[in-house]
XYZ file of C-alpha atoms in Angstrom:
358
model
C -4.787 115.326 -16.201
C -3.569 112.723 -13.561
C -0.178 111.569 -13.987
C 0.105 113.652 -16.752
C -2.000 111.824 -19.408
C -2.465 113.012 -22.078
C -5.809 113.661 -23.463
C -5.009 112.539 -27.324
C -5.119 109.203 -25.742
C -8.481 109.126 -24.171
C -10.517 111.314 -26.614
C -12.290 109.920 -29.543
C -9.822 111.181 -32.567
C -13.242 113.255 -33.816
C -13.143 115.225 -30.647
C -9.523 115.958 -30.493
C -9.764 117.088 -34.137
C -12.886 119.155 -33.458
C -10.655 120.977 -30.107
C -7.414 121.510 -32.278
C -9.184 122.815 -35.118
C -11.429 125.482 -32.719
C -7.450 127.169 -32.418
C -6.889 130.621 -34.276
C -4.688 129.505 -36.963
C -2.153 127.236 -38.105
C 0.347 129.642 -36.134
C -1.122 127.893 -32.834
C -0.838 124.415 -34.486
C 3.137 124.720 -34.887
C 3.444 125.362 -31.235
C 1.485 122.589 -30.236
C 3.595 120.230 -32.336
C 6.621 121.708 -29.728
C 4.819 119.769 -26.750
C 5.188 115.909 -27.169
C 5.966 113.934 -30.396
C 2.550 112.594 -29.851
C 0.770 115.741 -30.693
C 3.239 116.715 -33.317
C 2.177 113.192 -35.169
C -1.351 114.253 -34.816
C -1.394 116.834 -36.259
C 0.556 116.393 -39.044
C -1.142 113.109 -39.841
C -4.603 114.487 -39.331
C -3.254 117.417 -41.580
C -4.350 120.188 -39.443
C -2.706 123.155 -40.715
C -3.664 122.341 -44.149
C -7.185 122.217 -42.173
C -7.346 125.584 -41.006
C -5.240 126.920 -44.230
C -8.418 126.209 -45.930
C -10.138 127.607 -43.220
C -8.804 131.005 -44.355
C -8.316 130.516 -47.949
C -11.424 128.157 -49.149
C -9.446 129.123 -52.850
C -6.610 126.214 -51.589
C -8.921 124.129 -52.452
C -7.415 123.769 -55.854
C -4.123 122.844 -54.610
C -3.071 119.259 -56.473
C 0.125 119.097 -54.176
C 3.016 120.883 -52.415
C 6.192 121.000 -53.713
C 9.395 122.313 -51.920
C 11.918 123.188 -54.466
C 14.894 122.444 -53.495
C 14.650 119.785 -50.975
C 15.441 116.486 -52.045
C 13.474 113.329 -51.662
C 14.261 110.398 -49.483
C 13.579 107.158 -50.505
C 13.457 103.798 -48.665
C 13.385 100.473 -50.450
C 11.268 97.622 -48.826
C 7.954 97.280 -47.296
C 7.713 100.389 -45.290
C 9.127 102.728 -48.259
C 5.518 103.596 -49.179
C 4.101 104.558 -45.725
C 7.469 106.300 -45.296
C 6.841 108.324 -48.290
C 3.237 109.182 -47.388
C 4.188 110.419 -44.421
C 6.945 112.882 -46.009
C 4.061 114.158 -48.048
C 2.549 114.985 -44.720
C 5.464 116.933 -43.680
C 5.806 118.699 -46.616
C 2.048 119.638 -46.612
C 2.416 120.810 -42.764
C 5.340 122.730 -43.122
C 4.140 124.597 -46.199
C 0.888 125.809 -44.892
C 2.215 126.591 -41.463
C 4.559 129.040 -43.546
C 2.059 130.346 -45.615
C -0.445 131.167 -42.658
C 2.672 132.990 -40.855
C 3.288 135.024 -44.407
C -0.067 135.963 -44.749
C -0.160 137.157 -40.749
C 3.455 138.417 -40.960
C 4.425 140.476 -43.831
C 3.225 144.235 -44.434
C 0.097 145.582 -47.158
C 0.373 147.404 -49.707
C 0.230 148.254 -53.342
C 0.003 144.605 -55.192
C 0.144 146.084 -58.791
C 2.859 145.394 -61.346
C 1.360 146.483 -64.282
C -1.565 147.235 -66.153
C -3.011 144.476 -69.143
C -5.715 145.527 -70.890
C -8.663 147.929 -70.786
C -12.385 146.494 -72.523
C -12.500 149.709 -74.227
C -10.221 153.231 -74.787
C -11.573 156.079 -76.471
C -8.258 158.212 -77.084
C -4.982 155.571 -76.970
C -2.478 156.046 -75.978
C -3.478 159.603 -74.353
C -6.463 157.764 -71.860
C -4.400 154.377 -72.042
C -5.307 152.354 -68.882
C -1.526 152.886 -68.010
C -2.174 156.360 -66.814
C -4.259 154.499 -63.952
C -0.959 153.393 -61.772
C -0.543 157.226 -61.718
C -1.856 158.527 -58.480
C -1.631 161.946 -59.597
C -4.944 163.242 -61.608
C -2.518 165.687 -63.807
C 0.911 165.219 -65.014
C 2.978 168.353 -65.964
C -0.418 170.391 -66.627
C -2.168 167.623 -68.590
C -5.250 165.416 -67.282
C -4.256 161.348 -66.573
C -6.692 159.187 -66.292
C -8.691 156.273 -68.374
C -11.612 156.730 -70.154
C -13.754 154.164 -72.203
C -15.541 154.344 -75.294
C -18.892 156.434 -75.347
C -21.879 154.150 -75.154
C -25.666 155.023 -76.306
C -26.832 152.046 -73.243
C -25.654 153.418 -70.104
C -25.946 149.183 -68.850
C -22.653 148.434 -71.460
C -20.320 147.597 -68.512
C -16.061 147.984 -69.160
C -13.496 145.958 -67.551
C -9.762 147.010 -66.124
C -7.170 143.791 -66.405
C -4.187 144.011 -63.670
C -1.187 141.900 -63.417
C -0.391 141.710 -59.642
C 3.491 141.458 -58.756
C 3.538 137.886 -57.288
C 1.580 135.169 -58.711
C 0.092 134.574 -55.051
C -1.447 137.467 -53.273
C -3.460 137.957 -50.269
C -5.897 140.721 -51.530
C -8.133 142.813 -49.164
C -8.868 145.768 -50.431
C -9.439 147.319 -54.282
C -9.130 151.651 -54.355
C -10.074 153.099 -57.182
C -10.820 157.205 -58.191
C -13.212 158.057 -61.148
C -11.991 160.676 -62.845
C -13.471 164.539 -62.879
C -13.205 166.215 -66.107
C -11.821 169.754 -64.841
C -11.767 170.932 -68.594
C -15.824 170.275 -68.834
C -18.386 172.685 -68.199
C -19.658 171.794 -64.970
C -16.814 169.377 -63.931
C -18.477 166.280 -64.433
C -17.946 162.889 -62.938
C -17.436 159.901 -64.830
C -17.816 157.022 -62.161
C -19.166 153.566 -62.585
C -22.857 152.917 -60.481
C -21.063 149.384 -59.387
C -17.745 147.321 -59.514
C -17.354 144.258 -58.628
C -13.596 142.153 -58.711
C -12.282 139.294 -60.035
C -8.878 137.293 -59.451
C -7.437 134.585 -61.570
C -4.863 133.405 -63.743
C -4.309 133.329 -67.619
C -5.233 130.158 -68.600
C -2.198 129.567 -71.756
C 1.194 130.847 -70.473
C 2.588 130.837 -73.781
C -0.573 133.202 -75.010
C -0.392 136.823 -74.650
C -2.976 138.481 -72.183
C -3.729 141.506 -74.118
C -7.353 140.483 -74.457
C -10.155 141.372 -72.482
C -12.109 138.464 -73.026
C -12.831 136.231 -70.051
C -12.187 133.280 -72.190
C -8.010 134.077 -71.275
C -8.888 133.627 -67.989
C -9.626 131.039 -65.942
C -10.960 132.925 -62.469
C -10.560 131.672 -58.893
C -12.496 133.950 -57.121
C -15.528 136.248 -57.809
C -16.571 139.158 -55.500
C -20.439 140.769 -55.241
C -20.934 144.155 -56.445
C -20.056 146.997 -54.384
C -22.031 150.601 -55.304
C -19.504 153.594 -56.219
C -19.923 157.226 -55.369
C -19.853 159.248 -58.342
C -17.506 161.502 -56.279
C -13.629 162.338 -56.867
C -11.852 160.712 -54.296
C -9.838 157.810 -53.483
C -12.805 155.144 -52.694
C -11.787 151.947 -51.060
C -13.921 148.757 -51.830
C -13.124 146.363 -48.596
C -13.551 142.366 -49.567
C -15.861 140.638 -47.011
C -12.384 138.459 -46.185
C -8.986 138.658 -47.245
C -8.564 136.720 -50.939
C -5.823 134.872 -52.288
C -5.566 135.565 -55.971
C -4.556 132.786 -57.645
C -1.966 133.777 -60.771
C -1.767 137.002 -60.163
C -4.243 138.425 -62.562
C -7.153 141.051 -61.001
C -10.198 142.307 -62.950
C -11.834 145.205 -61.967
C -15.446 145.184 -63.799
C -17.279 148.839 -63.969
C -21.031 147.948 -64.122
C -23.431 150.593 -65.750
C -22.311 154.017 -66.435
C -24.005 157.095 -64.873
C -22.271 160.556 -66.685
C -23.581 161.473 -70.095
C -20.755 163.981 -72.168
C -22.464 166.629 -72.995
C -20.940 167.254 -76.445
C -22.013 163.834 -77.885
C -24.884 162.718 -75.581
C -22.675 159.056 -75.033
C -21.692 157.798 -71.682
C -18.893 157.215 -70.512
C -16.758 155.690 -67.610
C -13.276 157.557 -66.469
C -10.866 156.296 -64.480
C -8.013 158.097 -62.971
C -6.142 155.735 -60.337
C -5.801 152.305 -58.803
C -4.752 150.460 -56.125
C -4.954 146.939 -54.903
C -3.760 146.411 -51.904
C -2.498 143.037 -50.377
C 0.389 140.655 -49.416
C 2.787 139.059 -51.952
C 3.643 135.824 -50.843
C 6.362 135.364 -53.345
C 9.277 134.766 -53.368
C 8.580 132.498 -50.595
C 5.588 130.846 -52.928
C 4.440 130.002 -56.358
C 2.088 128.309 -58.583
C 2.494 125.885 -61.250
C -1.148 125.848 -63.285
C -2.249 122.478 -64.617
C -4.360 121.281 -67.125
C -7.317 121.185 -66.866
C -6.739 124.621 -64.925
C -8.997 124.128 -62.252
C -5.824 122.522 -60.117
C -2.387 123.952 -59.235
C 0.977 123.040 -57.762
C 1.996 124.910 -54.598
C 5.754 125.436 -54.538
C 7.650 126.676 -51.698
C 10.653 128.672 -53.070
C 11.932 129.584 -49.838
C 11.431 129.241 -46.228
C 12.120 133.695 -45.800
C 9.294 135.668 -45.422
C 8.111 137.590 -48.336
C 8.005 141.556 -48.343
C 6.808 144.216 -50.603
C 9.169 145.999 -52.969
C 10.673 149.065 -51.412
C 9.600 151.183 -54.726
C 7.046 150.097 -57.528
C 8.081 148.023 -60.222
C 10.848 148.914 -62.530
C 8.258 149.202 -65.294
C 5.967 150.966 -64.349
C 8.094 153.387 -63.092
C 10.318 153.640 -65.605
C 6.568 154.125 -67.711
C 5.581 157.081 -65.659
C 9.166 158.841 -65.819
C 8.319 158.210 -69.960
C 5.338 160.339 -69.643
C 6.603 162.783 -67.650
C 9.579 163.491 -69.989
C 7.423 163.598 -72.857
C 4.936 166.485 -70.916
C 7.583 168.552 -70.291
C 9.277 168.221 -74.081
C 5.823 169.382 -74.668
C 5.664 172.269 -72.497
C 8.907 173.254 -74.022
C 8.077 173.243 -77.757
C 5.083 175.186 -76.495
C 2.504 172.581 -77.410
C 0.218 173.399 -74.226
C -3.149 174.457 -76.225
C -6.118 172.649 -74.023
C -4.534 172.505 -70.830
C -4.833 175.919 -69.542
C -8.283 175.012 -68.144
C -8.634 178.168 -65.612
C -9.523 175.263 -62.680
C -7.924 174.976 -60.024
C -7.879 171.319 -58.523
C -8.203 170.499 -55.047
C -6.340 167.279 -54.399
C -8.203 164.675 -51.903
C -5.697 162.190 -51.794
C -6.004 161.534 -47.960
C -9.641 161.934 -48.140
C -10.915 158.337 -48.348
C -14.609 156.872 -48.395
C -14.620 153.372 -47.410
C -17.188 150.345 -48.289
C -17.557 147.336 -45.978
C -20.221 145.002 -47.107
C-alpha cells in the first residue's frame, strides 16, 4: 500500500477477518502476529487461532476455557482491571491453540493404545480375553491369540471393543484392525465383522470403574459412519474422513453384524486378533479437566514442549504380553501342548495392508 498503510485500517473488520481466516492454519496466524503490534492485537482479540483451531477440530467446541498450569495470574485493581483481565484470557486462548495446531502438525503417528477396557462379549476368558488384541502376532509360543465373542443365533447382534488411549487428548486418523482366521478349523474360516464403525469419548464418573461395556459410562464426543470389512486376514486400515481429536482418551470400536457361522455349533461369531489406533498424543503438553454436565471441558496446557510418542508401548501392556509369553512356554515345558499342533502352516501378512478411504 502507499506509504505503507496498512490494510487493517481501511478494511471493514468483516473483511479482514474473512482474509486472515482463508490462511492454512493457526501456524500462519503466529507469524503474522510477528509483523506490527497492530495485527498481533487483531488477531488475538478477534481470536483467530481459536478460529481456525475449530476449523480443524469442530470437537473444541466443548472447550469451557483454557487454563495454563503453572502461570500465574496478574491482577490490576481499578477501572481497567477487568478489560485487562479479558484481554489475558485472550492471550491465554491464542497461545494455547497456536500450540496445539503446531502439536497436532509437528509431532510423529503412531500406535495411540495404552490398554485394553472391556470387550461386549468373550466366549473363553481369559484364553480369547480382548488383551490378546494389543498382540500383533496371531500365535504366541505355538498357541492362537486373538478375541473372540460369544456365539450368537442373529448374525445382526453387533459386539463392541473398549480402548483406553495413552493421552487423554489424541489426534486420531486411522483405526487397523485383523479378524482372526481359525487355522485349527476345517476350512480355515474367517471370523470378521460385515461393518465397524468408531467411537471416541471419555468416561463420564472418574471415580467409577470402566469395566462396563455399556454406553451409559460414556459420554462420546465423536461418532464415525460405518466402514465395510473384508472378511480377509490381514491388517485392514479404516482411514477417518479427517483427523479426530478424541476427547478423554477412551475409543470404541463397534463390530456390526457377524458373517462366519462355526461349524460345530451353527452360532456366529466375531474374532479378533489385533489392533491399532493410530494418532498423535498431545499430552504431556495438554489435558482435560471434564465438567459436569459432561458436555464441556477445561483445556489445560501442561507445558509449552512438544509432545512425542513413547519410544516402546506402555509398561503394562508390555509387561502383559511378556506374562503370556512366560506362561506358553511353562506350558510347552510341562508338555501341555495337546490342540496346538494344528499341521497349518501360517503365512504372516503383516506388511500386506488393505486400506478404506470413505
Amino acid at each position: 500500500m502507499k506509504n505503507g498503510d496498512d490494510f487493517l485500517n481501511f478494511l471493514p473488520c468483516d473483511l479482514s477477518i474473512k482474509i486472515l481466516t482463508a490462511l492454512e492454519g493457526p501456524s500462519d496466524l503466529v507469524r503474522i502476529t510477528a509483523v506490527s503490534r497492530n495485527w498481533r492485537h487483531f488477531v488475538i482479540r478477534h481470536g483467530l487461532c481459536k478460529h481456525l483451531s475449530l476449523q480443524m477440530f469442530p470437537q473444541l467446541s466443548r472447550v469451557d476455557r483454557v487454563n495454563e498450569l503453572g502461570g500465574s495470574t496478574k491482577g490490576h485493581a481499578g477501572a481497567g482491571s477487568s478489560n485487562f483481565m479479558e484481554w489475558e484470557a485472550l492471550e491465554r486462548e491464542h497461545r494455547a491453540y497456536a500450540f496445539l495446531a503446531r502439536c497436532c502438525l509437528s509431532t510423529t503417528a503412531g500406535d495411540c493404545i495404552s490398554e485394553a477396557i472391556i470387550a461386549s462379549s468373550t466366549d473363553n476368558y481369559p484364553e480369547e480375553s480382548i488383551c490378546n488384541t494389543l498382540e500383533p502376532r496371531d500365535r504366541v509360543a505355538r498357541t492362537a491369540s486373538y478375541w473372540s465373542s460369544k456365539g450368537q443365533k442373529n448374525p445382526a447382534v453387533p459386539e463392541t471393543l473398549t480402548y483406553r488411549l495413552i493421552a487423554d487428548l489424541c489426534v486420531v486418523t486411522e483405526i487397523k484392525i485383523r479378524p482372526f482366521q481359525a487355522f485349527f478349523q476345517f476350512g480355515y474360516p474367517i471370523y470378521s465383522a460385515k461393518s465397524v464403525r468408531f467411537r471416541m469419548g471419555h468416561i463420564k464418573d472418574a471415580d467409577e470403574s470402566c469395566q462396563d461395556s455399556g454406553t451409559d459410562r460414556f459420554a462420546w464426543t465423536y461418532t464415525s459412519q460405518e466402514f465395510e470389512m473384508a472378511q480377509e486376514n490381514r491388517l485392514q486400515t479404516f482411514k477417518l474422513p479427517e483427523p479426530i481429536l478424541c476427547i478423554g482418551g477412551i475409543l470404541q470400536i463397534e463390530l456390526l453384524s457377524r458373517v462366519q457361522r462355526q461349524e460345530i455349533d451353527g452360532l456366529f461369531y466375531i474374532c479378533v486378533s489385533h489392533v491399532q489406533v493410530v494418532g498423535r498424543p498431545l499430552s504431556p503438553a495438554f489435558g482435560i479437566q471434564i465438567l459436569e454436565p459432561p458436555e464441556k471441558f477445561v483445556l489445560e496446557v501442561q507445558s509449552y514442549s512438544l509432545p512425542t510418542l513413547p519410544e516402546q508401548m506402555s509398561s503394562i501392556t508390555s509387561l502383559q504380553m511378556r506374562v503370556r509369553d512366560l506362561e506358553q512356554i511353562l506350558n510347552l515345558l510341562q508338555g501341555n501342548e495337546g490342540e496346538v499342533e494344528y499341521g497349518y502352516e501360517w503365512e504372516v501378512e503383516d506388511e500386506d495392508e488393505e486400506e478404506f478411504d470413505i
